[in-house]
PDB file of C-alpha atoms in Angstrom:
ATOM      1  CA  UNK A  30     -38.365  13.323 -38.143  1.00 46.00           C
ATOM      2  CA  UNK A  31     -37.997  10.457 -35.600  1.00 54.00           C
ATOM      3  CA  UNK A  32     -36.038  12.077 -32.709  1.00 47.00           C
ATOM      4  CA  UNK A  33     -35.102   8.887 -31.230  1.00 52.00           C
ATOM      5  CA  UNK A  34     -32.970   7.867 -34.351  1.00 54.00           C
ATOM      6  CA  UNK A  35     -30.824  11.140 -33.696  1.00 55.00           C
ATOM      7  CA  UNK A  36     -29.508   9.888 -30.378  1.00 58.00           C
ATOM      8  CA  UNK A  37     -25.799   8.622 -30.454  1.00 61.00           C
ATOM      9  CA  UNK A  38     -25.629   5.003 -29.989  1.00 65.00           C
ATOM     10  CA  UNK A  39     -23.677   3.875 -26.829  1.00 64.00           C
ATOM     11  CA  UNK A  40     -20.186   3.044 -27.533  1.00 73.00           C
ATOM     12  CA  UNK A  41     -19.668  -0.691 -27.610  1.00 79.00           C
ATOM     13  CA  UNK A  42     -16.824  -1.849 -25.339  1.00 76.00           C
ATOM     14  CA  UNK A  43     -14.163  -3.610 -27.118  1.00 87.00           C
ATOM     15  CA  UNK A  44     -13.117  -7.221 -25.786  1.00 82.00           C
ATOM     16  CA  UNK A  45     -10.008  -5.966 -24.174  1.00 85.00           C
ATOM     17  CA  UNK A  46     -12.217  -3.622 -22.021  1.00 87.00           C
ATOM     18  CA  UNK A  47     -14.673  -6.273 -21.054  1.00 89.00           C
ATOM     19  CA  UNK A  48     -11.721  -8.433 -20.053  1.00 90.00           C
ATOM     20  CA  UNK A  49     -10.149  -5.638 -18.070  1.00 92.00           C
ATOM     21  CA  UNK A  50     -13.354  -4.950 -16.300  1.00 94.00           C
ATOM     22  CA  UNK A  51     -13.936  -8.814 -15.381  1.00 96.00           C
ATOM     23  CA  UNK A  52     -10.412  -9.019 -13.982  1.00 97.00           C
ATOM     24  CA  UNK A  53     -11.057  -5.788 -11.939  1.00 97.00           C
ATOM     25  CA  UNK A  54     -14.115  -7.371 -10.572  1.00 97.00           C
ATOM     26  CA  UNK A  55     -12.433 -10.640  -9.662  1.00 98.00           C
ATOM     27  CA  UNK A  56      -9.592  -8.863  -8.123  1.00 98.00           C
ATOM     28  CA  UNK A  57     -11.843  -6.615  -5.933  1.00 98.00           C
ATOM     29  CA  UNK A  58     -13.929  -9.757  -4.718  1.00 98.00           C
ATOM     30  CA  UNK A  59     -11.072 -11.402  -3.927  1.00 98.00           C
ATOM     31  CA  UNK A  60      -9.868  -8.672  -1.755  1.00 98.00           C
ATOM     32  CA  UNK A  61     -13.258  -8.764   0.048  1.00 98.00           C
ATOM     33  CA  UNK A  62     -12.886 -12.702   0.614  1.00 98.00           C
ATOM     34  CA  UNK A  63      -9.257 -12.466   1.936  1.00 97.00           C
ATOM     35  CA  UNK A  64     -10.637  -9.564   4.278  1.00 96.00           C
ATOM     36  CA  UNK A  65     -13.803 -11.494   5.492  1.00 95.00           C
ATOM     37  CA  UNK A  66     -12.456 -15.109   5.614  1.00 96.00           C
ATOM     38  CA  UNK A  67      -8.674 -14.916   5.254  1.00 96.00           C
ATOM     39  CA  UNK A  68      -6.463 -16.843   2.928  1.00 96.00           C
ATOM     40  CA  UNK A  69      -7.350 -20.297   3.829  1.00 96.00           C
ATOM     41  CA  UNK A  70     -10.856 -19.476   3.546  1.00 97.00           C
ATOM     42  CA  UNK A  71     -10.507 -17.913  -0.016  1.00 98.00           C
ATOM     43  CA  UNK A  72     -10.956 -20.282  -3.028  1.00 97.00           C
ATOM     44  CA  UNK A  73     -11.439 -19.795  -6.807  1.00 97.00           C
ATOM     45  CA  UNK A  74     -14.957 -20.934  -6.540  1.00 97.00           C
ATOM     46  CA  UNK A  75     -15.796 -18.629  -3.431  1.00 98.00           C
ATOM     47  CA  UNK A  76     -13.937 -15.515  -5.190  1.00 98.00           C
ATOM     48  CA  UNK A  77     -16.107 -16.282  -8.477  1.00 98.00           C
ATOM     49  CA  UNK A  78     -19.526 -16.412  -6.696  1.00 98.00           C
ATOM     50  CA  UNK A  79     -18.387 -13.012  -4.940  1.00 98.00           C
ATOM     51  CA  UNK A  80     -17.569 -11.471  -8.000  1.00 97.00           C
ATOM     52  CA  UNK A  81     -20.798 -12.750  -9.965  1.00 97.00           C
ATOM     53  CA  UNK A  82     -18.813 -14.432 -12.652  1.00 97.00           C
ATOM     54  CA  UNK A  83     -18.472 -18.263 -13.446  1.00 96.00           C
ATOM     55  CA  UNK A  84     -15.590 -20.123 -12.065  1.00 96.00           C
ATOM     56  CA  UNK A  85     -14.345 -20.952 -15.688  1.00 96.00           C
ATOM     57  CA  UNK A  86     -14.463 -17.217 -16.563  1.00 95.00           C
ATOM     58  CA  UNK A  87     -12.234 -16.549 -12.989  1.00 97.00           C
ATOM     59  CA  UNK A  88      -9.824 -19.512 -13.955  1.00 97.00           C
ATOM     60  CA  UNK A  89      -9.799 -18.239 -17.555  1.00 96.00           C
ATOM     61  CA  UNK A  90      -7.901 -14.949 -16.083  1.00 97.00           C
ATOM     62  CA  UNK A  91      -6.292 -16.509 -12.894  1.00 97.00           C
ATOM     63  CA  UNK A  92      -5.656 -20.215 -13.546  1.00 97.00           C
ATOM     64  CA  UNK A  93      -4.706 -20.902 -10.071  1.00 96.00           C
ATOM     65  CA  UNK A  94      -5.143 -19.235  -6.554  1.00 97.00           C
ATOM     66  CA  UNK A  95      -1.548 -18.182  -6.354  1.00 97.00           C
ATOM     67  CA  UNK A  96      -1.839 -16.336  -9.906  1.00 97.00           C
ATOM     68  CA  UNK A  97      -5.144 -14.659  -8.177  1.00 98.00           C
ATOM     69  CA  UNK A  98      -3.123 -13.780  -4.926  1.00 97.00           C
ATOM     70  CA  UNK A  99      -0.339 -12.166  -6.825  1.00 97.00           C
ATOM     71  CA  UNK A 100      -2.726  -9.941  -8.928  1.00 97.00           C
ATOM     72  CA  UNK A 101      -4.332  -8.956  -5.575  1.00 98.00           C
ATOM     73  CA  UNK A 102      -0.974  -8.074  -3.959  1.00 96.00           C
ATOM     74  CA  UNK A 103      -0.053  -6.118  -6.922  1.00 95.00           C
ATOM     75  CA  UNK A 104      -3.397  -4.246  -6.985  1.00 97.00           C
ATOM     76  CA  UNK A 105      -3.036  -3.663  -3.091  1.00 97.00           C
ATOM     77  CA  UNK A 106       0.331  -2.182  -3.320  1.00 94.00           C
ATOM     78  CA  UNK A 107      -0.637   0.208  -6.049  1.00 94.00           C
ATOM     79  CA  UNK A 108      -3.667   1.193  -4.000  1.00 96.00           C
ATOM     80  CA  UNK A 109      -1.506   1.996  -1.205  1.00 95.00           C
ATOM     81  CA  UNK A 110       0.682   4.220  -3.174  1.00 93.00           C
ATOM     82  CA  UNK A 111      -2.483   6.366  -4.704  1.00 95.00           C
ATOM     83  CA  UNK A 112      -3.879   6.633  -1.084  1.00 95.00           C
ATOM     84  CA  UNK A 113      -0.524   8.194   0.058  1.00 93.00           C
ATOM     85  CA  UNK A 114      -0.222  10.139  -2.950  1.00 93.00           C
ATOM     86  CA  UNK A 115      -3.749  11.475  -2.839  1.00 95.00           C
ATOM     87  CA  UNK A 116      -3.227  12.647   0.815  1.00 93.00           C
ATOM     88  CA  UNK A 117       0.440  14.194   0.334  1.00 92.00           C
ATOM     89  CA  UNK A 118      -0.480  15.872  -3.013  1.00 92.00           C
ATOM     90  CA  UNK A 119      -2.527  18.459  -0.691  1.00 93.00           C
ATOM     91  CA  UNK A 120       0.438  19.519   1.160  1.00 91.00           C
ATOM     92  CA  UNK A 121       3.546  21.247   0.453  1.00 90.00           C
ATOM     93  CA  UNK A 122       6.929  19.084   0.517  1.00 87.00           C
ATOM     94  CA  UNK A 123       8.881  19.111   3.881  1.00 87.00           C
ATOM     95  CA  UNK A 124       7.376  19.306   7.237  1.00 86.00           C
ATOM     96  CA  UNK A 125       4.035  20.179   6.284  1.00 86.00           C
ATOM     97  CA  UNK A 126       3.654  16.880   4.161  1.00 88.00           C
ATOM     98  CA  UNK A 127       5.525  14.840   6.472  1.00 86.00           C
ATOM     99  CA  UNK A 128       3.344  15.712   9.444  1.00 84.00           C
ATOM    100  CA  UNK A 129       0.500  13.979   7.686  1.00 87.00           C
ATOM    101  CA  UNK A 130       2.341  10.536   7.353  1.00 87.00           C
ATOM    102  CA  UNK A 131       0.194   9.188  10.180  1.00 84.00           C
ATOM    103  CA  UNK A 132      -2.958  10.014   8.320  1.00 88.00           C
ATOM    104  CA  UNK A 133      -1.764   8.280   5.169  1.00 91.00           C
ATOM    105  CA  UNK A 134      -0.619   5.259   7.166  1.00 90.00           C
ATOM    106  CA  UNK A 135      -3.985   5.123   9.191  1.00 91.00           C
ATOM    107  CA  UNK A 136      -6.133   5.315   5.993  1.00 94.00           C
ATOM    108  CA  UNK A 137      -3.923   2.513   4.405  1.00 94.00           C
ATOM    109  CA  UNK A 138      -4.168   0.062   7.440  1.00 93.00           C
ATOM    110  CA  UNK A 139      -7.865   0.491   7.568  1.00 92.00           C
ATOM    111  CA  UNK A 140      -8.162  -0.205   3.917  1.00 95.00           C
ATOM    112  CA  UNK A 141      -9.499  -3.764   3.186  1.00 96.00           C
ATOM    113  CA  UNK A 142      -6.583  -4.240   0.545  1.00 97.00           C
ATOM    114  CA  UNK A 143      -4.093  -3.973   3.492  1.00 95.00           C
ATOM    115  CA  UNK A 144      -5.605  -6.834   5.410  1.00 95.00           C
ATOM    116  CA  UNK A 145      -5.640  -8.866   2.116  1.00 97.00           C
ATOM    117  CA  UNK A 146      -1.879  -8.165   1.459  1.00 96.00           C
ATOM    118  CA  UNK A 147      -1.081  -9.204   5.108  1.00 95.00           C
ATOM    119  CA  UNK A 148      -2.926 -12.465   4.480  1.00 96.00           C
ATOM    120  CA  UNK A 149      -1.115 -13.108   1.349  1.00 96.00           C
ATOM    121  CA  UNK A 150       2.227 -12.379   3.168  1.00 94.00           C
ATOM    122  CA  UNK A 151       1.362 -14.544   6.099  1.00 94.00           C
ATOM    123  CA  UNK A 152       0.445 -17.532   3.540  1.00 96.00           C
ATOM    124  CA  UNK A 153       3.974 -17.388   2.055  1.00 95.00           C
ATOM    125  CA  UNK A 154       5.170 -19.319   4.945  1.00 94.00           C
ATOM    126  CA  UNK A 155       3.302 -22.430   3.846  1.00 93.00           C
ATOM    127  CA  UNK A 156       3.237 -22.027   0.243  1.00 94.00           C
ATOM    128  CA  UNK A 157       6.666 -22.366  -1.390  1.00 94.00           C
ATOM    129  CA  UNK A 158       5.138 -21.448  -4.748  1.00 95.00           C
ATOM    130  CA  UNK A 159       3.551 -18.221  -3.537  1.00 95.00           C
ATOM    131  CA  UNK A 160       6.586 -17.348  -1.736  1.00 94.00           C
ATOM    132  CA  UNK A 161       9.053 -17.749  -4.617  1.00 94.00           C
ATOM    133  CA  UNK A 162       6.507 -15.803  -6.858  1.00 94.00           C
ATOM    134  CA  UNK A 163       5.889 -12.915  -4.558  1.00 92.00           C
ATOM    135  CA  UNK A 164       9.827 -12.151  -4.980  1.00 91.00           C
ATOM    136  CA  UNK A 165       8.888  -9.369  -7.582  1.00 90.00           C
ATOM    137  CA  UNK A 166       6.293  -7.737  -5.276  1.00 88.00           C
ATOM    138  CA  UNK A 167       9.010  -7.752  -2.304  1.00 89.00           C
ATOM    139  CA  UNK A 168      11.119  -5.775  -4.594  1.00 91.00           C
ATOM    140  CA  UNK A 169       8.363  -3.456  -5.579  1.00 89.00           C
ATOM    141  CA  UNK A 170       7.742  -2.809  -1.969  1.00 89.00           C
ATOM    142  CA  UNK A 171      11.725  -1.987  -1.310  1.00 91.00           C
ATOM    143  CA  UNK A 172      11.565   0.229  -4.391  1.00 92.00           C
ATOM    144  CA  UNK A 173       8.786   2.190  -2.937  1.00 90.00           C
ATOM    145  CA  UNK A 174      10.754   2.435   0.298  1.00 90.00           C
ATOM    146  CA  UNK A 175      13.691   3.640  -1.433  1.00 92.00           C
ATOM    147  CA  UNK A 176      11.483   6.337  -3.281  1.00 92.00           C
ATOM    148  CA  UNK A 177      10.337   7.550  -0.017  1.00 90.00           C
ATOM    149  CA  UNK A 178      13.721   7.790   1.283  1.00 93.00           C
ATOM    150  CA  UNK A 179      14.763   9.791  -1.688  1.00 94.00           C
ATOM    151  CA  UNK A 180      11.951  12.143  -1.379  1.00 91.00           C
ATOM    152  CA  UNK A 181      12.844  12.784   2.291  1.00 92.00           C
ATOM    153  CA  UNK A 182      16.502  13.701   1.256  1.00 93.00           C
ATOM    154  CA  UNK A 183      15.239  15.925  -1.375  1.00 92.00           C
ATOM    155  CA  UNK A 184      12.665  17.876   0.609  1.00 91.00           C
ATOM    156  CA  UNK A 185      14.754  18.373   3.958  1.00 92.00           C
ATOM    157  CA  UNK A 186      18.251  18.581   2.059  1.00 92.00           C
ATOM    158  CA  UNK A 187      19.564  15.631   3.707  1.00 93.00           C
ATOM    159  CA  UNK A 188      22.220  13.305   2.725  1.00 93.00           C
ATOM    160  CA  UNK A 189      21.368   9.628   2.129  1.00 93.00           C
ATOM    161  CA  UNK A 190      22.224   7.502   5.530  1.00 94.00           C
ATOM    162  CA  UNK A 191      21.783   4.326   6.922  1.00 94.00           C
ATOM    163  CA  UNK A 192      19.827   5.722   9.914  1.00 94.00           C
ATOM    164  CA  UNK A 193      16.923   7.104   7.794  1.00 93.00           C
ATOM    165  CA  UNK A 194      16.763   3.877   5.650  1.00 94.00           C
ATOM    166  CA  UNK A 195      16.371   2.057   9.108  1.00 93.00           C
ATOM    167  CA  UNK A 196      13.757   4.444  10.266  1.00 91.00           C
ATOM    168  CA  UNK A 197      11.598   4.018   7.026  1.00 90.00           C
ATOM    169  CA  UNK A 198      11.768   0.185   7.509  1.00 90.00           C
ATOM    170  CA  UNK A 199      10.811   0.293  11.140  1.00 91.00           C
ATOM    171  CA  UNK A 200       7.673   2.559  10.206  1.00 89.00           C
ATOM    172  CA  UNK A 201       6.628   0.059   7.475  1.00 88.00           C
ATOM    173  CA  UNK A 202       7.203  -2.713  10.024  1.00 90.00           C
ATOM    174  CA  UNK A 203       5.269  -1.143  12.798  1.00 90.00           C
ATOM    175  CA  UNK A 204       2.183  -0.577  10.153  1.00 89.00           C
ATOM    176  CA  UNK A 205       2.016  -4.225   9.473  1.00 89.00           C
ATOM    177  CA  UNK A 206       2.249  -5.012  13.279  1.00 91.00           C
ATOM    178  CA  UNK A 207      -0.631  -2.431  13.779  1.00 89.00           C
ATOM    179  CA  UNK A 208      -2.711  -3.849  10.767  1.00 90.00           C
ATOM    180  CA  UNK A 209      -2.342  -7.654  12.234  1.00 90.00           C
ATOM    181  CA  UNK A 210      -3.263  -6.249  15.772  1.00 90.00           C
ATOM    182  CA  UNK A 211      -6.419  -4.936  14.381  1.00 88.00           C
ATOM    183  CA  UNK A 212      -7.046  -8.038  12.792  1.00 87.00           C
ATOM    184  CA  UNK A 213      -7.409  -9.765  16.233  1.00 87.00           C
ATOM    185  CA  UNK A 214      -8.483  -6.795  18.349  1.00 86.00           C
ATOM    186  CA  UNK A 215     -11.094  -4.185  16.662  1.00 78.00           C
ATOM    187  CA  UNK A 216     -10.008  -1.585  19.341  1.00 83.00           C
ATOM    188  CA  UNK A 217      -9.251   1.245  16.636  1.00 86.00           C
ATOM    189  CA  UNK A 218      -8.976   4.025  19.339  1.00 88.00           C
ATOM    190  CA  UNK A 219      -6.119   2.051  21.057  1.00 88.00           C
ATOM    191  CA  UNK A 220      -4.200   1.290  17.794  1.00 88.00           C
ATOM    192  CA  UNK A 221      -4.615   4.902  16.496  1.00 87.00           C
ATOM    193  CA  UNK A 222      -3.163   6.034  19.648  1.00 90.00           C
ATOM    194  CA  UNK A 223      -0.342   3.726  19.109  1.00 89.00           C
ATOM    195  CA  UNK A 224       0.354   5.082  15.547  1.00 87.00           C
ATOM    196  CA  UNK A 225       0.267   8.623  16.865  1.00 88.00           C
ATOM    197  CA  UNK A 226       2.826   7.682  19.391  1.00 91.00           C
ATOM    198  CA  UNK A 227       5.176   6.207  16.712  1.00 89.00           C
ATOM    199  CA  UNK A 228       4.859   9.455  14.760  1.00 87.00           C
ATOM    200  CA  UNK A 229       6.069  11.339  17.914  1.00 90.00           C
ATOM    201  CA  UNK A 230       9.178   9.070  17.922  1.00 91.00           C
ATOM    202  CA  UNK A 231       9.616   9.611  14.148  1.00 89.00           C
ATOM    203  CA  UNK A 232       9.369  13.392  14.494  1.00 89.00           C
ATOM    204  CA  UNK A 233      12.275  13.309  17.137  1.00 93.00           C
ATOM    205  CA  UNK A 234      14.342  10.852  14.867  1.00 92.00           C
ATOM    206  CA  UNK A 235      13.484  13.079  11.816  1.00 91.00           C
ATOM    207  CA  UNK A 236      15.043  16.242  13.621  1.00 92.00           C
ATOM    208  CA  UNK A 237      17.929  14.219  14.594  1.00 94.00           C
ATOM    209  CA  UNK A 238      18.418  13.073  11.055  1.00 94.00           C
ATOM    210  CA  UNK A 239      18.081  16.872   9.712  1.00 92.00           C
ATOM    211  CA  UNK A 240      20.595  17.939  12.358  1.00 92.00           C
ATOM    212  CA  UNK A 241      23.202  15.282  11.645  1.00 92.00           C
ATOM    213  CA  UNK A 242      22.922  14.926   7.957  1.00 93.00           C
ATOM    214  CA  UNK A 243      21.254  18.219   6.778  1.00 89.00           C
ATOM    215  CA  UNK A 244      22.733  21.070   4.822  1.00 76.00           C
ATOM    216  CA  UNK A 245      23.219  23.059   7.913  1.00 68.00           C
ATOM    217  CA  UNK A 246      25.551  20.457   9.354  1.00 64.00           C
ATOM    218  CA  UNK A 247      27.415  19.927   5.946  1.00 56.00           C
ATOM    219  CA  UNK A 248      27.818  23.854   5.770  1.00 63.00           C
ATOM    220  CA  UNK A 249      29.531  23.903   9.414  1.00 61.00           C
ATOM    221  CA  UNK A 250      31.853  21.126   8.522  1.00 60.00           C
ATOM    222  CA  UNK A 251      33.389  22.888   5.441  1.00 55.00           C
TER     223      UNK A 251
END
């Protein structure tokens, strides 16, 4: 008996699987390019070389730079959601989970996809097509903020309110500011201190919001 013939043949990948793998390689290569050389320095040719695929194959999946950048932005946003979920799932909803917001934010800020996303967002100033086609991604970011607000209200039994919405928007804006700062000045210890200071402020605001809009206040007002 020929033992070699008894082994199972490796499963052949489908065309769809090969296509998905190539797209994934191109998107990840584009993230690296954006992180290393910025938006203006990123080109279809450069991304193709970084990915180890032909320019034709890259343009087959992403006909233009804008198409590729939109795919990178979508990939980056999903990555940030996953990073946050992977951290938060370790803790109970409520104070324990919210205490690790800074950790999640810090990990996201330091991920190459965050720099890539900032580069793309800044490029919308000089690219009307990119700005127009980024609208669905902006809506996606807003939807994610709303989910965070709903989770806060649910975990702390708080009524929805404009103060909480503003606090969450401020957190997102501050994150972007810290990320831009890191692009110009690699003093990570200093920026980590800024993030921790921001979290102290957020804790005070959180306690105020719970006091003003929480279950205990509503019970007293009945």
